[in-house]
PDB file of C-alpha atoms (C1' of nucleotides) in Angstrom:
ATOM      1  CA  UNK A   1      34.127 154.293  51.662  1.00 52.00           C
ATOM      2  CA  UNK A   2      35.286 150.733  52.145  1.00 75.00           C
ATOM      3  CA  UNK A   3      33.714 147.366  51.586  1.00 87.00           C
ATOM      4  CA  UNK A   4      31.630 147.402  48.474  1.00 93.00           C
ATOM      5  CA  UNK A   5      28.891 144.896  47.999  1.00 95.00           C
ATOM      6  CA  UNK A   6      29.995 143.211  44.794  1.00 96.00           C
ATOM      7  CA  UNK A   7      28.527 140.102  43.229  1.00 96.00           C
ATOM      8  CA  UNK A   8      31.799 138.241  43.800  1.00 96.00           C
ATOM      9  CA  UNK A   9      31.938 139.112  47.492  1.00 97.00           C
ATOM     10  CA  UNK A  10      28.344 138.041  47.984  1.00 97.00           C
ATOM     11  CA  UNK A  11      29.017 134.779  46.187  1.00 97.00           C
ATOM     12  CA  UNK A  12      32.046 133.966  48.336  1.00 98.00           C
ATOM     13  CA  UNK A  13      30.150 134.669  51.545  1.00 98.00           C
ATOM     14  CA  UNK A  14      27.067 132.711  50.470  1.00 97.00           C
ATOM     15  CA  UNK A  15      29.162 129.780  49.338  1.00 97.00           C
ATOM     16  CA  UNK A  16      31.052 129.532  52.628  1.00 98.00           C
ATOM     17  CA  UNK A  17      27.742 129.765  54.509  1.00 98.00           C
ATOM     18  CA  UNK A  18      26.297 127.002  52.392  1.00 97.00           C
ATOM     19  CA  UNK A  19      29.262 124.603  52.494  1.00 96.00           C
ATOM     20  CA  UNK A  20      29.378 123.138  55.968  1.00 95.00           C
ATOM     21  CA  UNK A  21      32.528 121.075  55.487  1.00 93.00           C
ATOM     22  CA  UNK A  22      35.402 123.493  56.116  1.00 96.00           C
ATOM     23  CA  UNK A  23      36.184 124.275  52.492  1.00 97.00           C
ATOM     24  CA  UNK A  24      39.553 125.520  51.320  1.00 97.00           C
ATOM     25  CA  UNK A  25      39.919 128.579  49.102  1.00 98.00           C
ATOM     26  CA  UNK A  26      40.264 126.314  46.110  1.00 97.00           C
ATOM     27  CA  UNK A  27      37.149 124.309  46.958  1.00 97.00           C
ATOM     28  CA  UNK A  28      35.174 127.529  47.300  1.00 97.00           C
ATOM     29  CA  UNK A  29      36.552 128.735  43.993  1.00 97.00           C
ATOM     30  CA  UNK A  30      35.575 125.512  42.227  1.00 96.00           C
ATOM     31  CA  UNK A  31      32.121 125.519  43.807  1.00 96.00           C
ATOM     32  CA  UNK A  32      31.415 129.025  42.526  1.00 96.00           C
ATOM     33  CA  UNK A  33      32.999 128.392  39.152  1.00 93.00           C
ATOM     34  CA  UNK A  34      31.110 125.159  38.429  1.00 90.00           C
ATOM     35  CA  UNK A  35      27.776 126.782  39.158  1.00 83.00           C
ATOM     36  CA  UNK A  36      27.489 129.565  36.682  1.00 72.00           C
ATOM     37  CA  UNK A  37      29.605 132.560  37.502  1.00 78.00           C
ATOM     38  CA  UNK A  38      33.043 133.376  36.278  1.00 85.00           C
ATOM     39  CA  UNK A  39      35.248 134.326  39.195  1.00 95.00           C
ATOM     40  CA  UNK A  40      38.981 134.646  39.575  1.00 97.00           C
ATOM     41  CA  UNK A  41      40.827 132.656  42.208  1.00 97.00           C
ATOM     42  CA  UNK A  42      42.624 135.817  43.286  1.00 98.00           C
ATOM     43  CA  UNK A  43      39.260 137.405  43.986  1.00 98.00           C
ATOM     44  CA  UNK A  44      38.240 134.427  46.101  1.00 98.00           C
ATOM     45  CA  UNK A  45      41.415 134.753  48.170  1.00 98.00           C
ATOM     46  CA  UNK A  46      40.981 138.516  48.500  1.00 98.00           C
ATOM     47  CA  UNK A  47      37.384 138.215  49.614  1.00 98.00           C
ATOM     48  CA  UNK A  48      38.056 135.359  52.020  1.00 98.00           C
ATOM     49  CA  UNK A  49      40.663 137.544  53.671  1.00 97.00           C
ATOM     50  CA  UNK A  50      38.362 140.563  53.893  1.00 97.00           C
ATOM     51  CA  UNK A  51      35.381 138.538  55.108  1.00 97.00           C
ATOM     52  CA  UNK A  52      37.358 136.782  57.823  1.00 96.00           C
ATOM     53  CA  UNK A  53      38.889 140.060  58.980  1.00 95.00           C
ATOM     54  CA  UNK A  54      35.370 141.425  59.302  1.00 95.00           C
ATOM     55  CA  UNK A  55      34.307 138.387  61.297  1.00 95.00           C
ATOM     56  CA  UNK A  56      31.765 137.270  58.707  1.00 97.00           C
ATOM     57  CA  UNK A  57      33.484 133.918  58.372  1.00 97.00           C
ATOM     58  CA  UNK A  58      36.157 132.060  60.345  1.00 96.00           C
ATOM     59  CA  UNK A  59      39.624 131.502  58.956  1.00 96.00           C
ATOM     60  CA  UNK A  60      41.166 128.223  60.093  1.00 94.00           C
ATOM     61  CA  UNK A  61      44.913 128.129  59.470  1.00 91.00           C
ATOM     62  CA  UNK A  62      46.048 124.596  58.747  1.00 90.00           C
ATOM     63  CA  UNK A  63      49.695 123.665  59.192  1.00 84.00           C
ATOM     64  CA  UNK A  64      50.987 121.605  56.267  1.00 85.00           C
ATOM     65  CA  UNK A  65      48.012 122.246  54.088  1.00 89.00           C
ATOM     66  CA  UNK A  66      45.573 124.690  52.621  1.00 94.00           C
ATOM     67  CA  UNK A  67      43.845 126.934  55.121  1.00 96.00           C
ATOM     68  CA  UNK A  68      40.139 126.423  55.359  1.00 96.00           C
ATOM     69  CA  UNK A  69      37.100 128.485  56.192  1.00 97.00           C
ATOM     70  CA  UNK A  70      34.055 128.046  58.331  1.00 97.00           C
ATOM     71  CA  UNK A  71      30.586 129.570  58.298  1.00 97.00           C
ATOM     72  CA  UNK A  72      30.486 129.094  62.065  1.00 96.00           C
ATOM     73  CA  UNK A  73      32.334 132.079  63.485  1.00 95.00           C
ATOM     74  CA  UNK A  74      32.297 131.225  67.187  1.00 94.00           C
ATOM     75  CA  UNK A  75      35.755 129.980  68.171  1.00 91.00           C
ATOM     76  CA  UNK A  76      35.959 126.207  68.289  1.00 93.00           C
ATOM     77  CA  UNK A  77      38.493 123.469  67.716  1.00 94.00           C
ATOM     78  CA  UNK A  78      39.273 121.141  64.864  1.00 94.00           C
ATOM     79  CA  UNK A  79      40.772 117.760  64.167  1.00 94.00           C
ATOM     80  CA  UNK A  80      42.762 116.948  61.079  1.00 93.00           C
ATOM     81  CA  UNK A  81      42.402 113.339  59.984  1.00 93.00           C
ATOM     82  CA  UNK A  82      45.784 111.819  59.185  1.00 90.00           C
ATOM     83  CA  UNK A  83      44.076 109.424  56.786  1.00 89.00           C
ATOM     84  CA  UNK A  84      42.061 111.653  54.477  1.00 89.00           C
ATOM     85  CA  UNK A  85      43.451 114.993  55.687  1.00 88.00           C
ATOM     86  CA  UNK A  86      39.968 116.401  56.061  1.00 91.00           C
ATOM     87  CA  UNK A  87      39.143 118.801  58.869  1.00 94.00           C
ATOM     88  CA  UNK A  88      36.411 118.040  61.400  1.00 95.00           C
ATOM     89  CA  UNK A  89      34.817 120.002  64.194  1.00 95.00           C
ATOM     90  CA  UNK A  90      35.755 118.731  67.609  1.00 95.00           C
ATOM     91  CA  UNK A  91      33.149 118.441  70.300  1.00 93.00           C
ATOM     92  CA  UNK A  92      34.876 120.296  73.126  1.00 95.00           C
ATOM     93  CA  UNK A  93      33.974 123.615  74.697  1.00 94.00           C
ATOM     94  CA  UNK A  94      36.292 126.519  74.006  1.00 93.00           C
ATOM     95  CA  UNK A  95      38.945 126.630  76.760  1.00 94.00           C
ATOM     96  CA  UNK A  96      38.803 130.314  77.622  1.00 88.00           C
ATOM     97  CA  UNK A  97      40.974 129.809  80.681  1.00 92.00           C
ATOM     98  CA  UNK A  98      43.785 128.032  78.862  1.00 95.00           C
ATOM     99  CA  UNK A  99      45.643 131.289  78.220  1.00 94.00           C
ATOM    100  CA  UNK A 100      45.651 132.071  81.928  1.00 93.00           C
ATOM    101  CA  UNK A 101      47.532 128.854  82.598  1.00 93.00           C
ATOM    102  CA  UNK A 102      50.588 130.221  80.816  1.00 93.00           C
ATOM    103  CA  UNK A 103      53.106 131.493  83.344  1.00 91.00           C
ATOM    104  CA  UNK A 104      54.380 134.859  82.189  1.00 82.00           C
ATOM    105  CA  UNK A 105      57.854 134.259  83.576  1.00 86.00           C
ATOM    106  CA  UNK A 106      59.298 135.123  80.167  1.00 89.00           C
ATOM    107  CA  UNK A 107      57.204 138.227  79.571  1.00 94.00           C
ATOM    108  CA  UNK A 108      55.095 136.905  76.720  1.00 95.00           C
ATOM    109  CA  UNK A 109      51.693 138.514  76.195  1.00 95.00           C
ATOM    110  CA  UNK A 110      49.183 135.874  75.147  1.00 95.00           C
ATOM    111  CA  UNK A 111      46.212 137.096  73.136  1.00 93.00           C
ATOM    112  CA  UNK A 112      44.630 134.017  71.581  1.00 92.00           C
ATOM    113  CA  UNK A 113      45.169 130.359  70.890  1.00 92.00           C
ATOM    114  CA  UNK A 114      44.427 127.584  68.454  1.00 91.00           C
ATOM    115  CA  UNK A 115      44.252 123.888  69.169  1.00 93.00           C
ATOM    116  CA  UNK A 116      44.487 121.417  66.335  1.00 92.00           C
ATOM    117  CA  UNK A 117      43.995 117.762  67.130  1.00 93.00           C
ATOM    118  CA  UNK A 118      45.325 114.957  64.994  1.00 92.00           C
ATOM    119  CA  UNK A 119      43.673 111.597  64.649  1.00 93.00           C
ATOM    120  CA  UNK A 120      41.388 109.475  62.532  1.00 94.00           C
ATOM    121  CA  UNK A 121      37.865 110.121  61.331  1.00 94.00           C
ATOM    122  CA  UNK A 122      35.335 107.245  61.532  1.00 95.00           C
ATOM    123  CA  UNK A 123      35.781 106.367  57.869  1.00 93.00           C
ATOM    124  CA  UNK A 124      39.576 106.165  58.098  1.00 93.00           C
ATOM    125  CA  UNK A 125      39.370 104.140  61.314  1.00 94.00           C
ATOM    126  CA  UNK A 126      37.422 101.538  59.346  1.00 93.00           C
ATOM    127  CA  UNK A 127      39.948 101.604  56.538  1.00 87.00           C
ATOM    128  CA  UNK A 128      42.815 101.004  58.942  1.00 87.00           C
ATOM    129  CA  UNK A 129      40.937  98.161  60.592  1.00 90.00           C
ATOM    130  CA  UNK A 130      40.376  96.487  57.225  1.00 89.00           C
ATOM    131  CA  UNK A 131      44.030  96.915  56.291  1.00 80.00           C
ATOM    132  CA  UNK A 132      45.022  95.308  59.560  1.00 80.00           C
ATOM    133  CA  UNK A 133      42.678  92.365  59.005  1.00 85.00           C
ATOM    134  CA  UNK A 134      44.200  91.821  55.571  1.00 75.00           C
ATOM    135  CA  UNK A 135      47.722  91.754  56.958  1.00 69.00           C
ATOM    136  CA  UNK A 136      47.014  89.405  59.850  1.00 76.00           C
ATOM    137  CA  UNK A 137      44.846  87.240  57.608  1.00 71.00           C
TER     138      UNK A 137
ATOM    139  CA  UNK B   1      69.933  98.937  56.368  1.00 50.00           C
ATOM    140  CA  UNK B   2      68.428 102.381  56.751  1.00 74.00           C
ATOM    141  CA  UNK B   3      69.657 105.599  58.202  1.00 87.00           C
ATOM    142  CA  UNK B   4      73.235 106.173  57.202  1.00 93.00           C
ATOM    143  CA  UNK B   5      75.440 108.415  59.192  1.00 95.00           C
ATOM    144  CA  UNK B   6      76.394 110.965  56.583  1.00 96.00           C
ATOM    145  CA  UNK B   7      78.218 114.231  57.150  1.00 96.00           C
ATOM    146  CA  UNK B   8      75.154 116.187  56.046  1.00 96.00           C
ATOM    147  CA  UNK B   9      72.826 114.378  58.435  1.00 97.00           C
ATOM    148  CA  UNK B  10      75.229 114.933  61.313  1.00 97.00           C
ATOM    149  CA  UNK B  11      75.502 118.614  60.437  1.00 97.00           C
ATOM    150  CA  UNK B  12      71.740 119.110  60.347  1.00 98.00           C
ATOM    151  CA  UNK B  13      71.293 117.398  63.697  1.00 98.00           C
ATOM    152  CA  UNK B  14      74.173 119.268  65.350  1.00 97.00           C
ATOM    153  CA  UNK B  15      72.967 122.583  64.003  1.00 97.00           C
ATOM    154  CA  UNK B  16      69.430 122.110  65.313  1.00 98.00           C
ATOM    155  CA  UNK B  17      70.864 121.082  68.687  1.00 98.00           C
ATOM    156  CA  UNK B  18      73.048 124.164  68.767  1.00 97.00           C
ATOM    157  CA  UNK B  19      70.437 126.715  67.641  1.00 96.00           C
ATOM    158  CA  UNK B  20      68.059 127.174  70.521  1.00 95.00           C
ATOM    159  CA  UNK B  21      65.717 129.594  68.780  1.00 93.00           C
ATOM    160  CA  UNK B  22      63.325 127.390  66.815  1.00 96.00           C
ATOM    161  CA  UNK B  23      65.024 127.695  63.457  1.00 97.00           C
ATOM    162  CA  UNK B  24      63.247 127.132  60.157  1.00 97.00           C
ATOM    163  CA  UNK B  25      64.638 124.828  57.486  1.00 98.00           C
ATOM    164  CA  UNK B  26      65.999 127.840  55.664  1.00 97.00           C
ATOM    165  CA  UNK B  27      67.721 129.222  58.759  1.00 97.00           C
ATOM    166  CA  UNK B  28      69.348 125.854  59.377  1.00 97.00           C
ATOM    167  CA  UNK B  29      70.443 125.715  55.745  1.00 97.00           C
ATOM    168  CA  UNK B  30      71.983 129.197  55.915  1.00 96.00           C
ATOM    169  CA  UNK B  31      73.700 128.430  59.227  1.00 96.00           C
ATOM    170  CA  UNK B  32      75.373 125.347  57.797  1.00 96.00           C
ATOM    171  CA  UNK B  33      76.162 126.992  54.481  1.00 93.00           C
ATOM    172  CA  UNK B  34      77.775 130.113  55.970  1.00 90.00           C
ATOM    173  CA  UNK B  35      80.063 128.058  58.127  1.00 83.00           C
ATOM    174  CA  UNK B  36      82.107 126.004  55.755  1.00 71.00           C
ATOM    175  CA  UNK B  37      80.231 123.111  54.278  1.00 78.00           C
ATOM    176  CA  UNK B  38      78.411 122.933  51.015  1.00 85.00           C
ATOM    177  CA  UNK B  39      74.969 121.489  51.537  1.00 95.00           C
ATOM    178  CA  UNK B  40      71.850 121.435  49.418  1.00 96.00           C
ATOM    179  CA  UNK B  41      68.605 122.829  50.737  1.00 97.00           C
ATOM    180  CA  UNK B  42      66.834 119.667  49.570  1.00 98.00           C
ATOM    181  CA  UNK B  43      69.165 117.651  51.770  1.00 98.00           C
ATOM    182  CA  UNK B  44      68.357 119.857  54.742  1.00 98.00           C
ATOM    183  CA  UNK B  45      64.643 119.290  54.202  1.00 98.00           C
ATOM    184  CA  UNK B  46      65.122 115.560  53.722  1.00 98.00           C
ATOM    185  CA  UNK B  47      67.203 115.197  56.855  1.00 98.00           C
ATOM    186  CA  UNK B  48      64.907 117.362  58.961  1.00 98.00           C
ATOM    187  CA  UNK B  49      62.063 115.088  57.976  1.00 97.00           C
ATOM    188  CA  UNK B  50      63.985 111.919  58.775  1.00 97.00           C
ATOM    189  CA  UNK B  51      65.372 113.232  62.056  1.00 97.00           C
ATOM    190  CA  UNK B  52      61.980 114.379  63.287  1.00 96.00           C
ATOM    191  CA  UNK B  53      60.375 111.089  62.312  1.00 95.00           C
ATOM    192  CA  UNK B  54      63.031 109.338  64.361  1.00 95.00           C
ATOM    193  CA  UNK B  55      62.355 111.612  67.321  1.00 95.00           C
ATOM    194  CA  UNK B  56      65.834 113.137  67.272  1.00 97.00           C
ATOM    195  CA  UNK B  57      64.377 116.604  66.857  1.00 97.00           C
ATOM    196  CA  UNK B  58      60.906 118.118  67.155  1.00 97.00           C
ATOM    197  CA  UNK B  59      59.020 119.358  64.131  1.00 96.00           C
ATOM    198  CA  UNK B  60      56.803 122.362  64.886  1.00 94.00           C
ATOM    199  CA  UNK B  61      54.272 122.971  62.130  1.00 91.00           C
ATOM    200  CA  UNK B  62      53.499 126.668  61.838  1.00 90.00           C
ATOM    201  CA  UNK B  63      50.296 127.756  60.130  1.00 83.00           C
ATOM    202  CA  UNK B  64      50.911 130.633  57.708  1.00 85.00           C
ATOM    203  CA  UNK B  65      54.646 130.350  57.807  1.00 89.00           C
ATOM    204  CA  UNK B  66      57.675 128.167  57.601  1.00 94.00           C
ATOM    205  CA  UNK B  67      57.675 125.184  59.913  1.00 96.00           C
ATOM    206  CA  UNK B  68      60.382 125.252  62.532  1.00 96.00           C
ATOM    207  CA  UNK B  69      62.403 122.736  64.470  1.00 97.00           C
ATOM    208  CA  UNK B  70      63.409 122.292  68.067  1.00 97.00           C
ATOM    209  CA  UNK B  71      66.265 120.509  69.772  1.00 97.00           C
ATOM    210  CA  UNK B  72      63.958 119.942  72.743  1.00 96.00           C
ATOM    211  CA  UNK B  73      61.934 116.864  71.822  1.00 95.00           C
ATOM    212  CA  UNK B  74      59.580 116.673  74.798  1.00 94.00           C
ATOM    213  CA  UNK B  75      56.173 117.942  73.709  1.00 91.00           C
ATOM    214  CA  UNK B  76      55.571 121.538  74.680  1.00 94.00           C
ATOM    215  CA  UNK B  77      53.697 124.558  73.406  1.00 95.00           C
ATOM    216  CA  UNK B  78      54.652 127.629  71.455  1.00 94.00           C
ATOM    217  CA  UNK B  79      53.621 131.223  70.918  1.00 94.00           C
ATOM    218  CA  UNK B  80      53.910 133.003  67.619  1.00 92.00           C
ATOM    219  CA  UNK B  81      54.550 136.722  68.012  1.00 92.00           C
ATOM    220  CA  UNK B  82      52.300 138.728  65.700  1.00 89.00           C
ATOM    221  CA  UNK B  83      54.894 141.496  65.664  1.00 88.00           C
ATOM    222  CA  UNK B  84      58.110 139.780  64.634  1.00 88.00           C
ATOM    223  CA  UNK B  85      56.578 136.396  63.783  1.00 88.00           C
ATOM    224  CA  UNK B  86      59.195 134.602  65.829  1.00 91.00           C
ATOM    225  CA  UNK B  87      58.298 131.475  67.775  1.00 93.00           C
ATOM    226  CA  UNK B  88      58.760 131.270  71.547  1.00 95.00           C
ATOM    227  CA  UNK B  89      58.422 128.484  74.068  1.00 95.00           C
ATOM    228  CA  UNK B  90      55.431 128.863  76.306  1.00 95.00           C
ATOM    229  CA  UNK B  91      55.728 128.182  80.009  1.00 93.00           C
ATOM    230  CA  UNK B  92      52.829 125.793  80.476  1.00 95.00           C
ATOM    231  CA  UNK B  93      52.853 122.089  81.290  1.00 94.00           C
ATOM    232  CA  UNK B  94      51.756 119.735  78.555  1.00 94.00           C
ATOM    233  CA  UNK B  95      48.012 119.135  78.886  1.00 94.00           C
ATOM    234  CA  UNK B  96      47.923 115.364  78.573  1.00 88.00           C
ATOM    235  CA  UNK B  97      44.280 115.237  79.610  1.00 93.00           C
ATOM    236  CA  UNK B  98      43.067 117.698  77.004  1.00 95.00           C
ATOM    237  CA  UNK B  99      42.346 114.950  74.506  1.00 95.00           C
ATOM    238  CA  UNK B 100      40.099 113.200  76.997  1.00 93.00           C
ATOM    239  CA  UNK B 101      37.902 116.298  77.157  1.00 93.00           C
ATOM    240  CA  UNK B 102      36.807 115.749  73.572  1.00 93.00           C
ATOM    241  CA  UNK B 103      33.403 114.110  73.503  1.00 91.00           C
ATOM    242  CA  UNK B 104      33.450 111.294  70.963  1.00 82.00           C
ATOM    243  CA  UNK B 105      29.843 111.863  69.966  1.00 86.00           C
ATOM    244  CA  UNK B 106      30.962 112.075  66.345  1.00 89.00           C
ATOM    245  CA  UNK B 107      33.260 109.054  66.400  1.00 94.00           C
ATOM    246  CA  UNK B 108      36.547 110.873  65.968  1.00 95.00           C
ATOM    247  CA  UNK B 109      39.652 109.137  67.285  1.00 95.00           C
ATOM    248  CA  UNK B 110      41.994 111.705  68.784  1.00 95.00           C
ATOM    249  CA  UNK B 111      45.677 110.784  68.870  1.00 93.00           C
ATOM    250  CA  UNK B 112      47.575 114.001  69.550  1.00 92.00           C
ATOM    251  CA  UNK B 113      47.221 117.741  69.694  1.00 93.00           C
ATOM    252  CA  UNK B 114      49.063 120.982  69.106  1.00 91.00           C
ATOM    253  CA  UNK B 115      48.402 124.318  70.732  1.00 93.00           C
ATOM    254  CA  UNK B 116      49.750 127.475  69.171  1.00 92.00           C
ATOM    255  CA  UNK B 117      49.263 130.713  71.054  1.00 93.00           C
ATOM    256  CA  UNK B 118      49.299 134.102  69.407  1.00 92.00           C
ATOM    257  CA  UNK B 119      50.478 137.255  71.101  1.00 93.00           C
ATOM    258  CA  UNK B 120      53.369 139.647  71.538  1.00 94.00           C
ATOM    259  CA  UNK B 121      56.911 138.996  72.684  1.00 94.00           C
ATOM    260  CA  UNK B 122      58.489 141.454  75.186  1.00 95.00           C
ATOM    261  CA  UNK B 123      60.344 143.320  72.450  1.00 93.00           C
ATOM    262  CA  UNK B 124      57.252 143.813  70.307  1.00 93.00           C
ATOM    263  CA  UNK B 125      55.194 144.867  73.341  1.00 94.00           C
ATOM    264  CA  UNK B 126      57.686 147.721  73.811  1.00 92.00           C
ATOM    265  CA  UNK B 127      57.510 148.637  70.142  1.00 87.00           C
ATOM    266  CA  UNK B 128      53.723 148.835  70.267  1.00 86.00           C
ATOM    267  CA  UNK B 129      53.867 150.957  73.419  1.00 89.00           C
ATOM    268  CA  UNK B 130      56.265 153.408  71.745  1.00 89.00           C
ATOM    269  CA  UNK B 131      54.071 153.601  68.652  1.00 80.00           C
ATOM    270  CA  UNK B 132      51.087 154.373  70.828  1.00 80.00           C
ATOM    271  CA  UNK B 133      52.971 157.131  72.688  1.00 85.00           C
ATOM    272  CA  UNK B 134      53.920 158.696  69.350  1.00 75.00           C
ATOM    273  CA  UNK B 135      50.318 158.729  68.162  1.00 68.00           C
ATOM    274  CA  UNK B 136      48.813 160.171  71.330  1.00 77.00           C
ATOM    275  CA  UNK B 137      51.675 162.694  71.647  1.00 71.00           C
TER     276      UNK B 137
ATOM    277  C1'  DA C   1      77.986  95.533  45.808  1.00 60.04           C
ATOM    278  C1'  DT C   2      74.038  97.851  46.748  1.00 60.04           C
ATOM    279  C1'  DA C   3      70.978 100.396  49.117  1.00 60.04           C
ATOM    280  C1'  DC C   4      70.623 104.709  50.662  1.00 60.04           C
ATOM    281  C1'  DA C   5      72.063 109.773  50.286  1.00 60.04           C
ATOM    282  C1'  DT C   6      73.372 113.785  47.825  1.00 60.04           C
ATOM    283  C1'  DG C   7      73.233 118.092  44.657  1.00 60.04           C
ATOM    284  C1'  DC C   8      70.907 120.369  41.385  1.00 60.04           C
ATOM    285  C1'  DA C   9      67.074 122.091  39.117  1.00 60.04           C
ATOM    286  C1'  DA C  10      62.536 121.714  38.149  1.00 60.04           C
ATOM    287  C1'  DA C  11      58.073 120.969  39.825  1.00 60.04           C
ATOM    288  C1'  DC C  12      54.747 121.573  43.242  1.00 60.04           C
ATOM    289  C1'  DA C  13      51.015 123.660  46.333  1.00 60.04           C
ATOM    290  C1'  DC C  14      49.244 127.578  48.210  1.00 60.04           C
ATOM    291  C1'  DT C  15      48.906 132.456  48.285  1.00 60.04           C
ATOM    292  C1'  DT C  16      49.866 137.314  47.089  1.00 60.04           C
ATOM    293  C1'  DT C  17      50.631 141.142  43.956  1.00 60.04           C
ATOM    294  C1'  DG C  18      51.031 144.511  39.797  1.00 60.04           C
ATOM    295  C1'  DC C  19      48.402 146.404  36.581  1.00 60.04           C
ATOM    296  C1'  DA C  20      44.897 147.950  33.458  1.00 60.04           C
ATOM    297  C1'  DG C  21      40.139 148.161  33.101  1.00 60.04           C
ATOM    298  C1'  DC C  22      35.535 148.001  35.463  1.00 60.04           C
ATOM    299  C1'  DA C  23      31.651 149.153  38.610  1.00 60.04           C
ATOM    300  C1'  DC C  24      29.565 150.253  42.924  1.00 60.04           C
ATOM    301  C1'  DA C  25      28.337 154.196  45.905  1.00 60.04           C
TER     302       DA C  25
ATOM    303  C1'  DT D   1      33.458 160.716  39.742  1.00 60.04           C
ATOM    304  C1'  DG D   2      36.524 158.299  42.218  1.00 60.04           C
ATOM    305  C1'  DT D   3      37.942 154.778  45.084  1.00 60.04           C
ATOM    306  C1'  DG D   4      37.516 150.158  45.616  1.00 60.04           C
ATOM    307  C1'  DC D   5      37.161 145.726  43.070  1.00 60.04           C
ATOM    308  C1'  DT D   6      38.017 142.461  39.360  1.00 60.04           C
ATOM    309  C1'  DG D   7      40.544 139.285  36.100  1.00 60.04           C
ATOM    310  C1'  DC D   8      44.659 137.803  34.525  1.00 60.04           C
ATOM    311  C1'  DA D   9      49.199 136.470  34.757  1.00 60.04           C
ATOM    312  C1'  DA D  10      53.323 136.612  37.086  1.00 60.04           C
ATOM    313  C1'  DA D  11      55.838 136.373  41.128  1.00 60.04           C
ATOM    314  C1'  DG D  12      56.568 134.763  45.845  1.00 60.04           C
ATOM    315  C1'  DT D  13      57.166 131.383  49.566  1.00 60.04           C
ATOM    316  C1'  DG D  14      57.878 126.983  51.432  1.00 60.04           C
ATOM    317  C1'  DT D  15      58.576 122.281  50.279  1.00 60.04           C
ATOM    318  C1'  DT D  16      59.050 118.022  47.485  1.00 60.04           C
ATOM    319  C1'  DT D  17      60.756 115.218  43.711  1.00 60.04           C
ATOM    320  C1'  DG D  18      63.316 113.130  39.463  1.00 60.04           C
ATOM    321  C1'  DC D  19      67.524 111.928  38.173  1.00 60.04           C
ATOM    322  C1'  DA D  20      72.300 111.055  37.698  1.00 60.04           C
ATOM    323  C1'  DT D  21      76.078 110.598  40.673  1.00 60.04           C
ATOM    324  C1'  DG D  22      78.280 109.598  45.018  1.00 60.04           C
ATOM    325  C1'  DT D  23      79.196 107.062  49.396  1.00 60.04           C
ATOM    326  C1'  DA D  24      78.531 104.500  53.758  1.00 60.04           C
ATOM    327  C1'  DT D  25      78.102  99.872  55.117  1.00 60.04           C
TER     328       DT D  25
END
DNA sequence: ATACATGCAAACACTTTGCAGCACA
DNA sequence: TGTGCTGCAAAGTGTTTGCATGTAT
């Protein structure tokens, strides 16, 4: 008898489905808390874990930062902006065949992969351009 | 006048160059500490940061775990074993052209990328096989 | 002489856990 | 009714920082 349908679990799921900007656990917590309902951050973490294990939401592990979550569960790639550190969806088909390109000379069994791109979002590109103008006069 | 050649910085660099198993900051700290020299963990972190910024060593950010470092500075990919959580080099050429496959419909500027594979190392494949034998009798 | 580096401890960011009470099935 | 869930606080993990002192150049 697993997986009870509690108010808190429903709220976490609904909130992730509603926020389309790769929210972190903390952002989800704040979104729920500011609305009306009292919820514990531990509960948010626990439910995010359960929901992503069940495939209801997608867990995106972020190196050097808070992991974030996505309502879109089909595997896809992300870019982390080195300016604002926000996470964006990348417009590239999922490379199913990438894992086959690994030579198994060393006996490793590959099961899945993640690609994280680094770069600049449009807004931060502008910022950098302005900074550069200022410097060069 | 940056970048002084201190004993601690030399030790961190030498230790990373000597350990060929993707050590974490803590493993590097313990390696240096157990030998002979007193070193602070903060100093290890500071020097790892400086050395990787200078391209002397490679910083490998690991989602959901301690970042690790590599004496081999040419870009290459890694696999994280879901059994023992160790990091292994993956035998696949660097996909320089991957970034060009991203459609810039959304205006993102891609500068670099990381691929992390998940899977099982040879040792953990054996372990899993033994476990399975035990269960099925 | 003076930046830059160090050691130490405290702070930090993110996440998990122990426990007593609560509530869904 | 009982297992699963919650809130709270505390602990855990990995990393950074403030500060007084030390040292390479």
